[in-house]
PDB file of C-alpha atoms in Angstrom:
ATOM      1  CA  UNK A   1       0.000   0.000   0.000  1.00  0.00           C
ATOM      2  CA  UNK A   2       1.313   3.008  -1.029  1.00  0.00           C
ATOM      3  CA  UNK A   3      -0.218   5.413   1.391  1.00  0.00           C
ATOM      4  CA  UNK A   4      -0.798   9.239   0.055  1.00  0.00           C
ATOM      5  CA  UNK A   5       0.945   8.612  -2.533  1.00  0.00           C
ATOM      6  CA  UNK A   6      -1.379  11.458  -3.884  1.00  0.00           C
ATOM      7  CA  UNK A   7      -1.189  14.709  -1.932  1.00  0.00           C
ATOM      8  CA  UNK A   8      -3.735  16.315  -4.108  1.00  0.00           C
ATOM      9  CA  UNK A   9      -2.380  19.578  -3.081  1.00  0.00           C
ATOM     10  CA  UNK A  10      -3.613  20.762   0.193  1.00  0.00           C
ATOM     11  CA  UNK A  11      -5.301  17.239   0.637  1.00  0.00           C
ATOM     12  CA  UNK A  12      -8.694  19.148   1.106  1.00  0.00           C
ATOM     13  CA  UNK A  13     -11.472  16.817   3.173  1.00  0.00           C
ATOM     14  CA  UNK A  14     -14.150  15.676   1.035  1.00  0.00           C
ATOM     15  CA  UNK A  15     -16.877  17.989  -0.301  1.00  0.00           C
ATOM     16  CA  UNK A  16     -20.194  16.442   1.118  1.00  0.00           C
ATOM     17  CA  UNK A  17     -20.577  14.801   3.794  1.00  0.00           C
ATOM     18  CA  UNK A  18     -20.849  10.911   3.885  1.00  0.00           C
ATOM     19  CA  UNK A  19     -22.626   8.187   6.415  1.00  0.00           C
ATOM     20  CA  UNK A  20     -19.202   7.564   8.482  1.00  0.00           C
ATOM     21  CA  UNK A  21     -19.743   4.079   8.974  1.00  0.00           C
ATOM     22  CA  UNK A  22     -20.445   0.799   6.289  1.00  0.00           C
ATOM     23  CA  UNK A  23     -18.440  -0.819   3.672  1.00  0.00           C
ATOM     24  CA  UNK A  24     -19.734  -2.007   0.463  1.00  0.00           C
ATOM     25  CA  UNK A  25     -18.115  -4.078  -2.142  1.00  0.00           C
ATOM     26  CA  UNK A  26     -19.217  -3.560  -5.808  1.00  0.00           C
ATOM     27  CA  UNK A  27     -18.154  -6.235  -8.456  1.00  0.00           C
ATOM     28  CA  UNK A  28     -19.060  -5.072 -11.745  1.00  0.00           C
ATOM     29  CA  UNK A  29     -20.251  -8.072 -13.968  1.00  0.00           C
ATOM     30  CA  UNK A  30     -21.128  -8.946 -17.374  1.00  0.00           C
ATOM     31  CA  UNK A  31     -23.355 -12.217 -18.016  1.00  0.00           C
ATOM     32  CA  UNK A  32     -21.269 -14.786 -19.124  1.00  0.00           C
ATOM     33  CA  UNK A  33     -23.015 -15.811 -22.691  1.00  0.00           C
ATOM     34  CA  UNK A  34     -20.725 -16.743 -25.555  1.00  0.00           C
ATOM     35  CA  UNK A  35     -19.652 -13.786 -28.054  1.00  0.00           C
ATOM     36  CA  UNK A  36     -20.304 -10.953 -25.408  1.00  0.00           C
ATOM     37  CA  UNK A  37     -17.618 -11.405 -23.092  1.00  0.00           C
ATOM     38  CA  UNK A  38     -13.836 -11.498 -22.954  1.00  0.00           C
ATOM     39  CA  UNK A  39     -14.262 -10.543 -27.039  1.00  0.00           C
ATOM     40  CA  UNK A  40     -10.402  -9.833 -27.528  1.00  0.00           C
ATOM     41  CA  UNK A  41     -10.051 -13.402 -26.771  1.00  0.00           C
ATOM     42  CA  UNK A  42     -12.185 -14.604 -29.378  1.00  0.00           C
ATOM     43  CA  UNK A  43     -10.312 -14.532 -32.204  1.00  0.00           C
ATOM     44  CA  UNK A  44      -7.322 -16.773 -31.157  1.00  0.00           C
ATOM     45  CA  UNK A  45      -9.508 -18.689 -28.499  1.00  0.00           C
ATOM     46  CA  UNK A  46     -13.167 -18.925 -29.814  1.00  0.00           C
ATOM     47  CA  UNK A  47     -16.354 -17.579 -28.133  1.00  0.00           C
ATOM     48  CA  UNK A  48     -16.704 -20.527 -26.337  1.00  0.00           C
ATOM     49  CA  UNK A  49     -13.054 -21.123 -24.899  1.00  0.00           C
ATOM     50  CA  UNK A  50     -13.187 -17.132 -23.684  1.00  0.00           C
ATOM     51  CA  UNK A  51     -16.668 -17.672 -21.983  1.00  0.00           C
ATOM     52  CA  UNK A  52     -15.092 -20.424 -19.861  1.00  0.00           C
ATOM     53  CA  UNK A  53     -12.094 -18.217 -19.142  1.00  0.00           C
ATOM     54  CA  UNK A  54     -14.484 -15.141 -17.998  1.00  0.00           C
ATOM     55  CA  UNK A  55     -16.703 -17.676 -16.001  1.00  0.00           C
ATOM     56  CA  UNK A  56     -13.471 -18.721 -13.897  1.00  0.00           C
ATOM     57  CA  UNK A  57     -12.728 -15.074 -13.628  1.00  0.00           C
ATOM     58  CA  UNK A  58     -15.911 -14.249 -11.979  1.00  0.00           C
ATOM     59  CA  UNK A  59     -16.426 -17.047 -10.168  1.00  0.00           C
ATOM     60  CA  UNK A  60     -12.879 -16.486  -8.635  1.00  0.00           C
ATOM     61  CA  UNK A  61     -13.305 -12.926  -8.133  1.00  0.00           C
ATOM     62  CA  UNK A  62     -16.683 -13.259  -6.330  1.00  0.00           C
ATOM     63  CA  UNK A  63     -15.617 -16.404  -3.881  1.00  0.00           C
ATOM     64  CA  UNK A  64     -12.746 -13.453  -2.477  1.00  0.00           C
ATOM     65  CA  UNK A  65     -14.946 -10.943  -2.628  1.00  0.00           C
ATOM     66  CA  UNK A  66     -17.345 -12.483  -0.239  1.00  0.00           C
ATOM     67  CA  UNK A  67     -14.159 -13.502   1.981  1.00  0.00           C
ATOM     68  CA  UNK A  68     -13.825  -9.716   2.788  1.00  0.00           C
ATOM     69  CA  UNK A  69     -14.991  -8.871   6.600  1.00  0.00           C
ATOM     70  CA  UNK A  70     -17.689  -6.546   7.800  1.00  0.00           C
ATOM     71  CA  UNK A  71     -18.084  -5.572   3.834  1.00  0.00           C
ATOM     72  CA  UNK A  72     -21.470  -5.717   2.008  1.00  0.00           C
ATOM     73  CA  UNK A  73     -21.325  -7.667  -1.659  1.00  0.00           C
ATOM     74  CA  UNK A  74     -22.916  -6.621  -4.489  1.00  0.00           C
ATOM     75  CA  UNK A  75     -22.977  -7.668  -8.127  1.00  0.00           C
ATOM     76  CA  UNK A  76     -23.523  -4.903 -10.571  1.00  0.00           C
ATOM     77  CA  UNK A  77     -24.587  -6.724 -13.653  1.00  0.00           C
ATOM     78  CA  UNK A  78     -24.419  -4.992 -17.323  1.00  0.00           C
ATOM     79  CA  UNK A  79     -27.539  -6.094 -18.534  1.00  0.00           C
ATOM     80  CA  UNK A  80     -30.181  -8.753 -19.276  1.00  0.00           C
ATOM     81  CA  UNK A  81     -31.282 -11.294 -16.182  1.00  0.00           C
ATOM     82  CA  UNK A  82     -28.428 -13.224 -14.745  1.00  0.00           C
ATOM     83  CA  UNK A  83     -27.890 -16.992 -16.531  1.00  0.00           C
ATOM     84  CA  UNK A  84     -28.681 -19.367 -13.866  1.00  0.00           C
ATOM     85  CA  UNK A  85     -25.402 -20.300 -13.217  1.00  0.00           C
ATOM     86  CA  UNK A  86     -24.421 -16.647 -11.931  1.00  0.00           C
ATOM     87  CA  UNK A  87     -27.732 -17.016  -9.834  1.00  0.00           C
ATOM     88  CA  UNK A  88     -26.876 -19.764  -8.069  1.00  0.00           C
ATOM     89  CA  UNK A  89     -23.801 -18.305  -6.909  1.00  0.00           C
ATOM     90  CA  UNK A  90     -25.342 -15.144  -5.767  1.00  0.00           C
ATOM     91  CA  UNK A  91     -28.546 -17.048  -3.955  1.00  0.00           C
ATOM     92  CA  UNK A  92     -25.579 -19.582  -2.361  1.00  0.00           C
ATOM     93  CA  UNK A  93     -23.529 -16.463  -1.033  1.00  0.00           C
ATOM     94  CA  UNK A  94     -26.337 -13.921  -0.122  1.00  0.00           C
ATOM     95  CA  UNK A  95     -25.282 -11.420  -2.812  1.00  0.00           C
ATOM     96  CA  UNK A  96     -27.983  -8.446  -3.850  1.00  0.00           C
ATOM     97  CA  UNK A  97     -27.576  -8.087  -7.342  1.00  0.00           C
ATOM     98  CA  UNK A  98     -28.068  -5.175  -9.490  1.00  0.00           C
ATOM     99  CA  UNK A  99     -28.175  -3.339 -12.581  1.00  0.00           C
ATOM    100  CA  UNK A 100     -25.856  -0.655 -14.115  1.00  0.00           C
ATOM    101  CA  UNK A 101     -26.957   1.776 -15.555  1.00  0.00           C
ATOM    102  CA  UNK A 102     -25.248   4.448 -17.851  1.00  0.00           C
ATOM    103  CA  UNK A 103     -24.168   5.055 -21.378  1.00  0.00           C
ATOM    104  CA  UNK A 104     -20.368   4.283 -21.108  1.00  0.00           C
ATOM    105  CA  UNK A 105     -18.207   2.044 -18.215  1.00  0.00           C
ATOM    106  CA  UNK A 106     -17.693   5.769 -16.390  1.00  0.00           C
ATOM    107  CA  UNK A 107     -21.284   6.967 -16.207  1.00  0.00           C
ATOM    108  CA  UNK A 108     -21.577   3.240 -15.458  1.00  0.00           C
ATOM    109  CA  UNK A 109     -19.486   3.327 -12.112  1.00  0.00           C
ATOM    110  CA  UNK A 110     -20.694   6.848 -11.253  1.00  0.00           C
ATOM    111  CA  UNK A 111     -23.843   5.522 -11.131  1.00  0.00           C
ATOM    112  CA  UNK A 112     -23.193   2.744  -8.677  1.00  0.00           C
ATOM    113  CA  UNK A 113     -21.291   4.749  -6.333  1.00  0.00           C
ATOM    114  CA  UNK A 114     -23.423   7.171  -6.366  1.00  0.00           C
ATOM    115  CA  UNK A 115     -26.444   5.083  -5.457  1.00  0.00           C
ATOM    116  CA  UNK A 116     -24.201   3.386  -2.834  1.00  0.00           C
ATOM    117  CA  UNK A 117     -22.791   6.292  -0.807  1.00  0.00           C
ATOM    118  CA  UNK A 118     -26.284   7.517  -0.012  1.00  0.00           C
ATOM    119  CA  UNK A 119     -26.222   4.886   2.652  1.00  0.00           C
ATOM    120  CA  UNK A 120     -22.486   3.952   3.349  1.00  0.00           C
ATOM    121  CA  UNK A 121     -19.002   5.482   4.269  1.00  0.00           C
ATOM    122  CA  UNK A 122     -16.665   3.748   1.820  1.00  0.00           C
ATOM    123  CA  UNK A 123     -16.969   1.573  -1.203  1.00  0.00           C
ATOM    124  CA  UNK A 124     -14.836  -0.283  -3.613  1.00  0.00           C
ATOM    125  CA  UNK A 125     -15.646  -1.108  -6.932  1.00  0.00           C
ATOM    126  CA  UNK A 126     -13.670  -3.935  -8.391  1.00  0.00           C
ATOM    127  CA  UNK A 127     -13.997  -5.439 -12.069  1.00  0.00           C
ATOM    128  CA  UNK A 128     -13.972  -9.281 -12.847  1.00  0.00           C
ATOM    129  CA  UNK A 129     -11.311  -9.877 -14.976  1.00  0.00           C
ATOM    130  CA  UNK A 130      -8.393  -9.665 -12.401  1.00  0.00           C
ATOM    131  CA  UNK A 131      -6.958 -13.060 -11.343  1.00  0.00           C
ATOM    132  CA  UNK A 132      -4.672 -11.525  -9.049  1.00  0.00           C
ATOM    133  CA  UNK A 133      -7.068 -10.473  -5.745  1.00  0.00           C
ATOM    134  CA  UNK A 134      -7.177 -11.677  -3.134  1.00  0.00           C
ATOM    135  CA  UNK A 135      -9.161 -10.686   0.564  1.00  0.00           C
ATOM    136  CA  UNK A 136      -6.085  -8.961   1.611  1.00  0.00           C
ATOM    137  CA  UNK A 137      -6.134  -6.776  -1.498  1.00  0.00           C
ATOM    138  CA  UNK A 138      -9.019  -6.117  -0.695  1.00  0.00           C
ATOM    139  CA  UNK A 139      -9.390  -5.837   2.614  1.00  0.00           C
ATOM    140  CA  UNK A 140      -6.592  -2.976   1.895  1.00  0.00           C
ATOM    141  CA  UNK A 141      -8.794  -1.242   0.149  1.00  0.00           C
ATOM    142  CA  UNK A 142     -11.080  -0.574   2.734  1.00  0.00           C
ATOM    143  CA  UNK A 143      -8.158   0.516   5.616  1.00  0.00           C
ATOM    144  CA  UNK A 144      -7.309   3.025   3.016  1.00  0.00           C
ATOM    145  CA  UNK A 145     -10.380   4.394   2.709  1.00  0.00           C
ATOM    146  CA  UNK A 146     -10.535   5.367   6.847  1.00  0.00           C
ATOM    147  CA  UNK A 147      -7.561   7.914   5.952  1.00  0.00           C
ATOM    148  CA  UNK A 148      -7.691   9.383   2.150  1.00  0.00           C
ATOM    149  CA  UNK A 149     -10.227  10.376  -0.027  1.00  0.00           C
ATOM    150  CA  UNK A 150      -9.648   7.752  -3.041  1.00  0.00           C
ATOM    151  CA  UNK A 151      -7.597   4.091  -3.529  1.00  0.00           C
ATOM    152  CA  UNK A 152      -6.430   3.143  -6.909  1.00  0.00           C
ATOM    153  CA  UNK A 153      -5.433  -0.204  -7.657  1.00  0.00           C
ATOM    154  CA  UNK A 154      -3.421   0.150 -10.737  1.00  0.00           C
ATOM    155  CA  UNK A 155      -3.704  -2.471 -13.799  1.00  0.00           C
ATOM    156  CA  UNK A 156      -0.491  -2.638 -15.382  1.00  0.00           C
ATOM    157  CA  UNK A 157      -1.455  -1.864 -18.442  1.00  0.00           C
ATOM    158  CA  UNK A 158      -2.090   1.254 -17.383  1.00  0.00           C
ATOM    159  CA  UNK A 159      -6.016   0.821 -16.323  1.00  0.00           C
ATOM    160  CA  UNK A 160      -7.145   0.132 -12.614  1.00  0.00           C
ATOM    161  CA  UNK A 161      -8.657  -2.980 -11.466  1.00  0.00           C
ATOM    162  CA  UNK A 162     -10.117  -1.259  -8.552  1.00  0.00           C
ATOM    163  CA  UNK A 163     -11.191   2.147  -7.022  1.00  0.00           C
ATOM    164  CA  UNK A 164     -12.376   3.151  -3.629  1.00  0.00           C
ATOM    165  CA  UNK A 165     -13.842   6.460  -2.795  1.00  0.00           C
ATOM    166  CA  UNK A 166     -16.002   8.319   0.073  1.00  0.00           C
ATOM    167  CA  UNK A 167     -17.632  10.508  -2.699  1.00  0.00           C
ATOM    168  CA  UNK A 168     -18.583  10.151  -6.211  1.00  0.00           C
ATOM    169  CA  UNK A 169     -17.846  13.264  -8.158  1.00  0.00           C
ATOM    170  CA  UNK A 170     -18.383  12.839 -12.447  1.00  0.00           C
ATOM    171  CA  UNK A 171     -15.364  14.551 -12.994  1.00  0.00           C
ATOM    172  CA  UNK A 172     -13.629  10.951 -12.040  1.00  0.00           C
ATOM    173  CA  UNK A 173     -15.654   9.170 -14.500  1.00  0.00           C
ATOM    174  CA  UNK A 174     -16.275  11.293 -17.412  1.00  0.00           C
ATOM    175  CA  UNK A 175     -14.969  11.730 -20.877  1.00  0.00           C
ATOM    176  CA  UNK A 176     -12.588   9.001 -20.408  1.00  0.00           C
ATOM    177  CA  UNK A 177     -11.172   6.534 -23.077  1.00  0.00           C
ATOM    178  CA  UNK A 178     -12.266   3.411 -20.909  1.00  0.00           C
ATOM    179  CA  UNK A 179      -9.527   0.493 -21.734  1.00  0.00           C
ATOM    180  CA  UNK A 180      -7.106   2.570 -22.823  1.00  0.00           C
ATOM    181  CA  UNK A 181      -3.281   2.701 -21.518  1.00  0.00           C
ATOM    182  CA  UNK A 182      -4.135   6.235 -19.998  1.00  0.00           C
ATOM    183  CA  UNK A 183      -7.201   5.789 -17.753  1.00  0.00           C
ATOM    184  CA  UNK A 184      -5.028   5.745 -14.437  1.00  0.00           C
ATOM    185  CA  UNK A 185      -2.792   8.467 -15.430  1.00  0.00           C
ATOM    186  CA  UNK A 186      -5.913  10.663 -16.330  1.00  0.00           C
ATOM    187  CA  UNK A 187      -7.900   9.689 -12.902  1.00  0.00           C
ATOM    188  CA  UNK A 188      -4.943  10.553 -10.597  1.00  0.00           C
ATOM    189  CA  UNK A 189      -5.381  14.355 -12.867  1.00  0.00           C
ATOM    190  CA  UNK A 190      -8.629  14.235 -11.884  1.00  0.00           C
ATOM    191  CA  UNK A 191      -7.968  13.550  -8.199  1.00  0.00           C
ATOM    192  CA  UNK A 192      -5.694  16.058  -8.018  1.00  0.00           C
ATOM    193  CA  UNK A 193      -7.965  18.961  -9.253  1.00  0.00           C
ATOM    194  CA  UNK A 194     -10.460  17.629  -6.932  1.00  0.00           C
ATOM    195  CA  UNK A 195      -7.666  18.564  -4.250  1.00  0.00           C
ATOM    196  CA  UNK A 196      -8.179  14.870  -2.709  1.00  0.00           C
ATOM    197  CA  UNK A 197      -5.221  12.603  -1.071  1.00  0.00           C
ATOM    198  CA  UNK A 198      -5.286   8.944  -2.056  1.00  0.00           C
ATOM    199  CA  UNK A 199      -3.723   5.739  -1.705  1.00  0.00           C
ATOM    200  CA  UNK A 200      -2.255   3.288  -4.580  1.00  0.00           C
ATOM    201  CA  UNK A 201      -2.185  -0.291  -4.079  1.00  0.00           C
ATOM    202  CA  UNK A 202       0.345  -2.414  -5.266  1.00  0.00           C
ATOM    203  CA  UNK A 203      -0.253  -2.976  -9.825  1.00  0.00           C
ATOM    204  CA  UNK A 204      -2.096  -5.878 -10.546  1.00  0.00           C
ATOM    205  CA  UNK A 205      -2.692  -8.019 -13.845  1.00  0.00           C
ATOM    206  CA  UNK A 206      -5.818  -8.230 -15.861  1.00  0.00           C
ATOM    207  CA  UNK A 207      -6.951 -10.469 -18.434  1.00  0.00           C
ATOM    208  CA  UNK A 208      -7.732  -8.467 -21.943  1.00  0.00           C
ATOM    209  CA  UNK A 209      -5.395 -10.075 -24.395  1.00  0.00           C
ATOM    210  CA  UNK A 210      -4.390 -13.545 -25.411  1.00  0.00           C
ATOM    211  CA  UNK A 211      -0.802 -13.302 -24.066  1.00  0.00           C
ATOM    212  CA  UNK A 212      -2.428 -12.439 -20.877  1.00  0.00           C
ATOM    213  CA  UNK A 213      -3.083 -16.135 -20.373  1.00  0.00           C
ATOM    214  CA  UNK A 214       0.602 -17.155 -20.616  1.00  0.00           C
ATOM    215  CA  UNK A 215       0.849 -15.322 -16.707  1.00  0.00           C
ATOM    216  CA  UNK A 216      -1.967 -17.512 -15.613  1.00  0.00           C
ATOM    217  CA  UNK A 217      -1.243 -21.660 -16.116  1.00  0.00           C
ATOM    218  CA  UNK A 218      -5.022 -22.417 -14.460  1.00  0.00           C
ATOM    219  CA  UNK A 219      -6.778 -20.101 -17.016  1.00  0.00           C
ATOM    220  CA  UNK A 220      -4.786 -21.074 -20.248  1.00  0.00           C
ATOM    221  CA  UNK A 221      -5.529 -24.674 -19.190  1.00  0.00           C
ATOM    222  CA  UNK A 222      -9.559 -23.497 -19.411  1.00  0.00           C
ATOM    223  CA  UNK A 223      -8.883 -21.909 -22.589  1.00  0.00           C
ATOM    224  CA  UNK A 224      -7.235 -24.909 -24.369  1.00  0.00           C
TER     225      UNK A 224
END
């Protein structure tokens, strides 16, 4: 944890005031049907193959996410009703599930935090194609939270994988090039004209690319 590693100038409290206490957890989902996820993996792996590799993703990323303590669990799903298979999990662990709602990923995630700080202190927002969390990650997260305004967890490829805040101003989220190498370089801009402090985590990989596998032995073993 790289604590403050963002002064944000003066490191200015936050702007509105927040409930002090709760901690959600937001995993932002896609339903797992052939041809609409993982769709860079398609061409070298086939629709099929890169639906089983998303699956194990989610499946992974939502057995740690329930791990975390004294955090609620959501599952922000892009659209349609969840396949049964993504039901079961959530009826098995207790998870609410929801819908996002927005015309881009940003508007998206503003959104959801949005609708989720009305009623808690602090919540992360975590994707599902990171391999590489785990409750402590997590769970880091949340400690950050009780000191800064904002915690990144960079994506080395220049993305995040997560993001943590007390306060959901659009500046963080709009009129960005979502999936491009400059999201996390352009959302630490943002957070500094806000004037807010924040915390990075340590990188992390993601799954977008074919040679992304080669990292992972488990999920190129799914995909072959």
């Amino acid at each position: 944890l790289c604590a403050g590693c963002g002064t944000g100038g003066s490191g200015t409290t936050l702007p509105v005031s927040r409930p002090a206490s709760g901690r959600r957890l937001l995993v932002f989902a896609r339903n797992p049907l052939p041809g609409r996820v993982k769709t860079r993996l398609i061409p070298s792996l086939g629709a099929v193959a890169a639906t089983a590799v998303y699956r194990r993703l989610l499946h992974d990323t939502l057995l740690t996410a329930v791990q975390v303590d004294n955090a609620e669990c959501e599952i922000w799903l892009d659209e349609g009703e969840p396949v049964p298979w993504l039901a079961d999990i959530a009826a098995a662990h207790g998870l609410a599930m929801r819908r996002q709602s927005g015309r881009d990923l940003g508007m998206r995630m503003h959104a959801a935090f949005s609708a989720s700080l009305r009623s808690v202190g602090r919540v992360v927002l975590i994707g599902s194609d990171c391999p590489e969390f785990d409750p402590g990650y997590l769970e880091a997260a949340f400690a950050a939270l009780a000191q800064q305004d904002a915690v990144l967890g960079p994506a080395v490829d220049g993305g995040y994988v997560l993001i943590g805040l007390r306060a959901a101003p659009a500046l963080l989220f709009e009129d960005i090039a979502w999936g491009t190498p400059q999201v996390l370089q352009i959302t630490r801009d943002r957070l500094r004209q806000l004037g807010w402090r924040w915390a990075e985590l340590p990188p992390r990989h993601d799954i977008d690319e074919p040679g992304d596998l080669q990292r992972f032995p488990r999920l190129a073993a799914i995909a072959g």
